[in-house]
C-alpha positions as protocol buffer text, in pm:
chain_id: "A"
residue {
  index: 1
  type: UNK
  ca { x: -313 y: -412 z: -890 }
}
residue {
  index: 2
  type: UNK
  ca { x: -488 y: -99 z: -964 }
}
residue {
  index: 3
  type: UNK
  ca { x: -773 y: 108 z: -783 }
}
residue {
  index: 4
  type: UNK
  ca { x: -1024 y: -49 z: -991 }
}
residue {
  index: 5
  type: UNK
  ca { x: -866 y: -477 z: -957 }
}
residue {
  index: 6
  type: UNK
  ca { x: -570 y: -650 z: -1089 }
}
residue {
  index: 7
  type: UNK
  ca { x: -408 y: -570 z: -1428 }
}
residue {
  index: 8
  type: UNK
  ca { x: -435 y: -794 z: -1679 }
}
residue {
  index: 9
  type: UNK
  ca { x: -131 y: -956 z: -1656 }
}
residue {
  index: 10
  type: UNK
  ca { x: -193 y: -995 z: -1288 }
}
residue {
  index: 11
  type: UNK
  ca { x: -543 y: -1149 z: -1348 }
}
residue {
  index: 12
  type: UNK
  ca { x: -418 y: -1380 z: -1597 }
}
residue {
  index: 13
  type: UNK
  ca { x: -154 y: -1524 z: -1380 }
}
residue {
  index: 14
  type: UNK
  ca { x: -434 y: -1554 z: -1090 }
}
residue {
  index: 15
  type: UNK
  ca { x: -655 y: -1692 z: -1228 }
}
residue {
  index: 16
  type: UNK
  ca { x: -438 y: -1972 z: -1415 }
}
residue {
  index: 17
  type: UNK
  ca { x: -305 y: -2033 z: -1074 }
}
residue {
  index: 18
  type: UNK
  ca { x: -680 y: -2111 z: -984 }
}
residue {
  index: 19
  type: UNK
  ca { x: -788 y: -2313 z: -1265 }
}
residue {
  index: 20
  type: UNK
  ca { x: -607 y: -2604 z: -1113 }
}
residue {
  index: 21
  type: UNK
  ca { x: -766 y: -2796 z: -881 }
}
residue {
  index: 22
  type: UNK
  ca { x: -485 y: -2909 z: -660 }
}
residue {
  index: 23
  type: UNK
  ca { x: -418 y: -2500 z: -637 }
}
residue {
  index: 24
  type: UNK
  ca { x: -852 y: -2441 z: -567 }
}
residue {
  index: 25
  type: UNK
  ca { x: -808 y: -2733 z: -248 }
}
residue {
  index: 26
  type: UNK
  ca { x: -482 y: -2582 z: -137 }
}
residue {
  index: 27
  type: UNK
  ca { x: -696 y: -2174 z: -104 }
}
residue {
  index: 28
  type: UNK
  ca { x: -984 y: -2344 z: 39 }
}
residue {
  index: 29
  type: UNK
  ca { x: -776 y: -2519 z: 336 }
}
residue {
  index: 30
  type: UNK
  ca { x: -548 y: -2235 z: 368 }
}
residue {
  index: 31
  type: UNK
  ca { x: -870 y: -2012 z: 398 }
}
residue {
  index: 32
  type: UNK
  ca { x: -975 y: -2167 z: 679 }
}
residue {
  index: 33
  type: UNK
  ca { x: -672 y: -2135 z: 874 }
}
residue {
  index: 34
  type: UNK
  ca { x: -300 y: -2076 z: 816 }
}
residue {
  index: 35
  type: UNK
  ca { x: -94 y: -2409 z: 804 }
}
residue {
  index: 36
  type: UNK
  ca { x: 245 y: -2549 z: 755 }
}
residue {
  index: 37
  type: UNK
  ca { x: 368 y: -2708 z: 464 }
}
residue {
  index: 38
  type: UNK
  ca { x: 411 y: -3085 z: 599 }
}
residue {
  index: 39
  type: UNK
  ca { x: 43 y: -3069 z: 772 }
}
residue {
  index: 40
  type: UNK
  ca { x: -51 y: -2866 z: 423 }
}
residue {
  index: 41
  type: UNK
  ca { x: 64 y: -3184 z: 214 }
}
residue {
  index: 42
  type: UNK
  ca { x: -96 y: -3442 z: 449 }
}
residue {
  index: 43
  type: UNK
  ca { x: -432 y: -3274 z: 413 }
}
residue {
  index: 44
  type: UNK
  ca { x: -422 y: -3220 z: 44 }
}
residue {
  index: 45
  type: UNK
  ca { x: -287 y: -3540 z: 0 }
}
residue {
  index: 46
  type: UNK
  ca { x: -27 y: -3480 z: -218 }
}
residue {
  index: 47
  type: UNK
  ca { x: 390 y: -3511 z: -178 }
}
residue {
  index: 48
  type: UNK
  ca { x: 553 y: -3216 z: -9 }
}
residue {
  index: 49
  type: UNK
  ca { x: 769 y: -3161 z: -354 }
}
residue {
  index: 50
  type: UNK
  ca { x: 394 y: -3145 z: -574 }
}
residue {
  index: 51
  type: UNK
  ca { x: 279 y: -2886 z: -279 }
}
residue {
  index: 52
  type: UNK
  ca { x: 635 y: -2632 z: -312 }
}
residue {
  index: 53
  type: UNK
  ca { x: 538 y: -2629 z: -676 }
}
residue {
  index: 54
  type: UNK
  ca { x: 209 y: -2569 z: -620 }
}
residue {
  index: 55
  type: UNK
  ca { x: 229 y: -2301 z: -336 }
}
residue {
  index: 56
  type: UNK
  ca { x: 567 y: -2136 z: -588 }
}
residue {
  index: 57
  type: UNK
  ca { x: 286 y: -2111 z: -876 }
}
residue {
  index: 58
  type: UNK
  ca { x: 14 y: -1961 z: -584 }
}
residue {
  index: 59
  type: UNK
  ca { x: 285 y: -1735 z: -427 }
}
residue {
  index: 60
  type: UNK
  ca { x: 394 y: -1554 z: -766 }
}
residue {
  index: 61
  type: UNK
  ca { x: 29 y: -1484 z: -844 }
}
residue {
  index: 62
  type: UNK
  ca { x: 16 y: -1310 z: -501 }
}
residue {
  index: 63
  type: UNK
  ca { x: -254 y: -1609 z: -334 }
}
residue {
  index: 64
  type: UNK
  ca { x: -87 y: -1691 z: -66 }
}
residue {
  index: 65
  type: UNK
  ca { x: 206 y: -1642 z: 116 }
}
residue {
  index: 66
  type: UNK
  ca { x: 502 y: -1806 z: 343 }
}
residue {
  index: 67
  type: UNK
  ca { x: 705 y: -1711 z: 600 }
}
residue {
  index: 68
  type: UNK
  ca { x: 917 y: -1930 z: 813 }
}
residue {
  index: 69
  type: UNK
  ca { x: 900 y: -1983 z: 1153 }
}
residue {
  index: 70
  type: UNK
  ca { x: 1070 y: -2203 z: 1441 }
}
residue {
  index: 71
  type: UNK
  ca { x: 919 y: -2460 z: 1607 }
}
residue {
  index: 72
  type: UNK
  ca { x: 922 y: -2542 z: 2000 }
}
residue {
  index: 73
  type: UNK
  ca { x: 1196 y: -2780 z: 1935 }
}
residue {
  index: 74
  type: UNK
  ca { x: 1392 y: -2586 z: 1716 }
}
residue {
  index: 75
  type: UNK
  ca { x: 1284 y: -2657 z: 1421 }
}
residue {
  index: 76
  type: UNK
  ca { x: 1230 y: -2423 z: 1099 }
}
residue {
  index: 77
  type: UNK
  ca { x: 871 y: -2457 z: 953 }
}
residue {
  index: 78
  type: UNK
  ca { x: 722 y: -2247 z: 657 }
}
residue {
  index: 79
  type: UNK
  ca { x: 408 y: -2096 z: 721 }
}
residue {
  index: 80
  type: UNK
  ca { x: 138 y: -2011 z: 436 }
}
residue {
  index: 81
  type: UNK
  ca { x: -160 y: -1756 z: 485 }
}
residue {
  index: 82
  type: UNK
  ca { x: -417 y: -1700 z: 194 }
}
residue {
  index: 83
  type: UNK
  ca { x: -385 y: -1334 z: 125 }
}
residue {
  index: 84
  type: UNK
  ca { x: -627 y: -1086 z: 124 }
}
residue {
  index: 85
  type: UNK
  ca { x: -752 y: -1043 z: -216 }
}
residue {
  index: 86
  type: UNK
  ca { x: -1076 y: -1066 z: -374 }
}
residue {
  index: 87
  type: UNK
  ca { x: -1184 y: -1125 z: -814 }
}
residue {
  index: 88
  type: UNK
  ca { x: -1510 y: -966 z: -878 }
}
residue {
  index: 89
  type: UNK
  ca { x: -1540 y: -1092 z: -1257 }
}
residue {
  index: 90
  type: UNK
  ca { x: -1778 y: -877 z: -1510 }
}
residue {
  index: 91
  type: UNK
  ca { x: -1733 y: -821 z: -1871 }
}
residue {
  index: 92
  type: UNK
  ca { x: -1675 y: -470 z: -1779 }
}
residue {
  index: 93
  type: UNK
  ca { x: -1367 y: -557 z: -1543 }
}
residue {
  index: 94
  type: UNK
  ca { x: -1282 y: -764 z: -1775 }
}
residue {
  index: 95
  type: UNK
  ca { x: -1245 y: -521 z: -2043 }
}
residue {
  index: 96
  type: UNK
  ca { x: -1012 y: -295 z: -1860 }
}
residue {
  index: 97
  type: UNK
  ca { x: -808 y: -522 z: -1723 }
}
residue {
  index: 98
  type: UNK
  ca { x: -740 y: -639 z: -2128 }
}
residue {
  index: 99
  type: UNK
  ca { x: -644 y: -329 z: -2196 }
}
residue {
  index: 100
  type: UNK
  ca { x: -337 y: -335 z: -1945 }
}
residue {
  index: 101
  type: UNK
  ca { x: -208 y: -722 z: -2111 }
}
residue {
  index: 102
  type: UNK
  ca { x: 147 y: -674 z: -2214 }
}
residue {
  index: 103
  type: UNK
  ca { x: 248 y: -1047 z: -2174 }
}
residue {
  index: 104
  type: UNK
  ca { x: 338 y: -1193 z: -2533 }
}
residue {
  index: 105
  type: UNK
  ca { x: 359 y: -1525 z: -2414 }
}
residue {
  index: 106
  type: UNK
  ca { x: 66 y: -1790 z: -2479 }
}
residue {
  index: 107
  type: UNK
  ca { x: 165 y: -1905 z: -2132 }
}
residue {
  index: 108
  type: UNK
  ca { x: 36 y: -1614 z: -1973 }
}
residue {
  index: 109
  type: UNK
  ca { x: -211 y: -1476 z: -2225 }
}
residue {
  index: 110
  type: UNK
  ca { x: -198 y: -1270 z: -2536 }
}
residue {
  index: 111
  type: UNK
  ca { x: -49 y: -915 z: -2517 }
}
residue {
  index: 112
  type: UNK
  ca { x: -187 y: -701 z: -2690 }
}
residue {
  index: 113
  type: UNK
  ca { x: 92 y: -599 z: -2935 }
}
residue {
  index: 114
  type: UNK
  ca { x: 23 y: -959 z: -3072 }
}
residue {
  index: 115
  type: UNK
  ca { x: -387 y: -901 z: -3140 }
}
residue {
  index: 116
  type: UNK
  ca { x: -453 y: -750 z: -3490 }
}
C-alpha cells in the first residue's frame, strides 16, 4: 500500500476477493469478532474445505488473517482476525491507483503495458 491507499494491483486483488459473496459474509462475521475456522464454517454455512479456500483467497489480498493457537485440551486451532484496512473508492483514487497496475493477467486486471 502506499501513503495515499493500495496500489493497483493490491486493489484489484481486494476487491475481487470482495466481490464474492461467500468472501463479503465471511468479513462481516469476522468483523464482529475473531473466530476459528470450524465455528467460522458452521456460521457461514459452508464446508471447512470451501472456507480454507475462501479465507487463502482473503488472506493473500491482506483481509484477514490466521494464526494458530492451542486449545485447553491440546488442541491446535487457527484463528482469523479481519485486518485493519479501510477502501475509500473515488474516481480520483481510482486513477492513481491505475497508474501503479503492472499485472498482465486478465485474472487480476489489465497492466498497463497491455492498454494501447
Amino acid at each position: 500500500m502506499t501513503a495515499s491507499g493500495p496500489s493497483g494491483d493490491d486493489l484489484v486483488e481486494m476487491l475481487a476477493a470482495l466481490a464474492n459473496p461467500i468472501r463479503l459474509r465471511i468479513v462481516a462475521t469476522l468483523a464482529d469478532r475473531r473466530d476459528y475456522v470450524s465455528h467460522l464454517a458452521r456460521e457461514i454455512g459452508v464446508s471447512r474445505p470451501l472456507l480454507h479456500m475462501h479465507l487463502r483467497r482473503l488472506e493473500a489480498a491482506g483481509l484477514v488473517v490466521g494464526h494458530l493457537e492451542l486449545s485447553e485440551d491440546g488442541k491446535a486451532m487457527k484463528y482469523y482476525d479481519v485486518t485493519d484496512f479501510s477502501l475509500h473508492l473515488t474516481a480520483s483514487a481510482l486513477a492513481e491507483a491505475a497508474k501503479t497496475l503492472t499485472r498482465p493477467d486478465s485474472e487480476k486486471g489489465p497492466g498497463l503495458k497491455e492498454q494501447t
